Amino acid sequence: MSLTNTMREGATAIRPTTTVADARERARSFLEALREPAVAPKVTDTVILVVSELVTNALRHGGGTYTLRLNSHPDLIAVAVDDPSPQAPRMRTPDLTGATGGFGWRMVTRLARTTAIIHRPSGGKTVSAFLTR
């Protein structure tokens, strides 16, 4: 994979009341800045959905703080979310009443080309999703 035409963006959020919306806005701005080729609207929607789900999971299950990193390569967009919890995401039976969720990780794994979970030696983890550009 060629790393020419690579763009990176990082964001750290600590305020849980606005962090998911902030993450979505940061992702939208990042994607709008990409050129040659520009990101298609469907890809933009998918990336923003994955950012929203990973950040929501980090806030809900990962200790309430996160770091979001976005990287663009000619053929993919990488979304990485760090949080302080060592617990990896897992598939759960979705709660059809909406009370406890269970849809997010399943959706991320279906939308992404691949996912990765890296446990950091300093504690916590990085959950990444790689999406076709």
XYZ file of C-alpha atoms in Angstrom:
133
model
C 0.000 0.000 0.000
C 1.364 3.394 -0.939
C 1.322 5.987 1.808
C 1.437 8.952 -0.527
C -1.531 11.290 -0.260
C -1.769 10.509 3.462
C -3.578 12.807 5.865
C -3.824 12.499 9.636
C -6.028 14.111 12.232
C -6.164 13.634 15.978
C -8.575 14.702 18.663
C -8.764 14.103 22.368
C -12.000 14.577 24.243
C -12.586 14.395 27.950
C -16.067 15.963 28.289
C -18.598 13.141 27.857
C -21.543 15.489 27.396
C -20.385 16.625 23.942
C -17.751 14.147 22.861
C -19.728 11.993 20.428
C -21.010 15.050 18.567
C -17.504 16.559 18.653
C -16.038 13.341 17.255
C -18.581 13.257 14.423
C -17.860 16.902 13.560
C -14.099 16.320 13.657
C -14.515 13.312 11.338
C -16.720 15.264 8.925
C -14.174 18.105 8.747
C -11.340 15.630 8.217
C -13.167 13.891 5.372
C -14.191 17.158 3.693
C -10.528 18.223 3.610
C -9.453 15.113 1.680
C -8.743 15.576 -2.023
C -7.800 13.398 -4.956
C -9.907 11.475 -4.698
C -12.535 13.225 -2.664
C -14.503 10.960 -0.356
C -17.909 9.889 -1.678
C -20.970 10.841 0.416
C -21.743 7.174 1.180
C -18.195 6.648 2.494
C -18.467 9.830 4.565
C -21.694 8.566 6.139
C -20.110 5.186 6.893
C -16.976 6.682 8.459
C -19.031 9.053 10.618
C -21.248 6.180 11.760
C -18.191 4.085 12.698
C -16.612 7.051 14.544
C -19.876 7.567 16.430
C -20.132 3.907 17.433
C -16.475 3.546 18.506
C -16.556 6.769 20.519
C -19.879 5.831 22.113
C -18.427 2.452 23.102
C -15.311 4.134 24.539
C -17.456 6.484 26.609
C -19.938 3.856 27.729
C -17.593 0.924 28.355
C -14.073 2.361 28.303
C -13.878 4.782 31.175
C -15.485 7.951 29.813
C -12.495 9.366 27.919
C -11.042 8.673 24.514
C -8.562 9.749 21.882
C -9.721 9.688 18.257
C -7.240 9.347 15.402
C -8.179 9.468 11.722
C -5.781 8.557 8.919
C -6.387 8.561 5.209
C -4.555 6.512 2.613
C -5.302 6.257 -1.106
C -7.551 3.216 -0.647
C -8.729 3.359 2.971
C -9.707 5.475 5.945
C -8.421 4.323 9.331
C -10.426 5.208 12.440
C -8.706 4.518 15.769
C -10.116 5.159 19.238
C -7.986 4.786 22.375
C -9.566 4.410 25.789
C -8.270 3.447 29.236
C -10.167 0.142 29.585
C -8.410 -3.151 28.820
C -11.753 -4.825 27.997
C -12.086 -5.534 24.269
C -15.368 -4.971 22.435
C -17.445 -8.095 22.052
C -20.459 -9.232 20.123
C -23.596 -9.191 22.223
C -27.133 -10.199 21.487
C -28.831 -6.949 20.476
C -31.513 -5.677 22.832
C -34.486 -5.022 20.557
C -36.070 -2.788 23.207
C -33.094 -0.411 22.941
C -32.359 -0.516 26.667
C -28.878 -2.051 26.594
C -27.694 -1.772 22.983
C -25.661 -4.584 21.485
C -25.755 -3.285 17.911
C -22.635 -1.095 17.715
C -19.696 -3.504 17.547
C -21.601 -5.847 15.239
C -22.310 -2.899 12.910
C -18.685 -1.694 12.979
C -17.349 -5.141 12.056
C -19.786 -5.386 9.146
C -19.035 -1.912 7.777
C -15.248 -2.122 8.084
C -12.897 -3.905 5.740
C -11.204 -5.147 8.901
C -10.905 -4.225 12.571
C -8.093 -4.483 15.101
C -7.862 -4.321 18.871
C -4.466 -3.565 20.375
C -3.896 -3.711 24.116
C -1.380 -1.020 25.072
C 1.436 -1.882 27.512
C 0.681 1.316 29.437
C -2.927 0.179 29.900
C -6.089 0.487 27.911
C -6.576 -0.368 24.287
C -6.890 0.961 20.766
C -9.860 -0.146 18.694
C -9.379 0.457 14.971
C -11.647 0.091 11.960
C -10.306 0.252 8.410
C -12.872 1.352 5.840
C -12.671 1.311 2.066
C -12.178 4.796 0.737
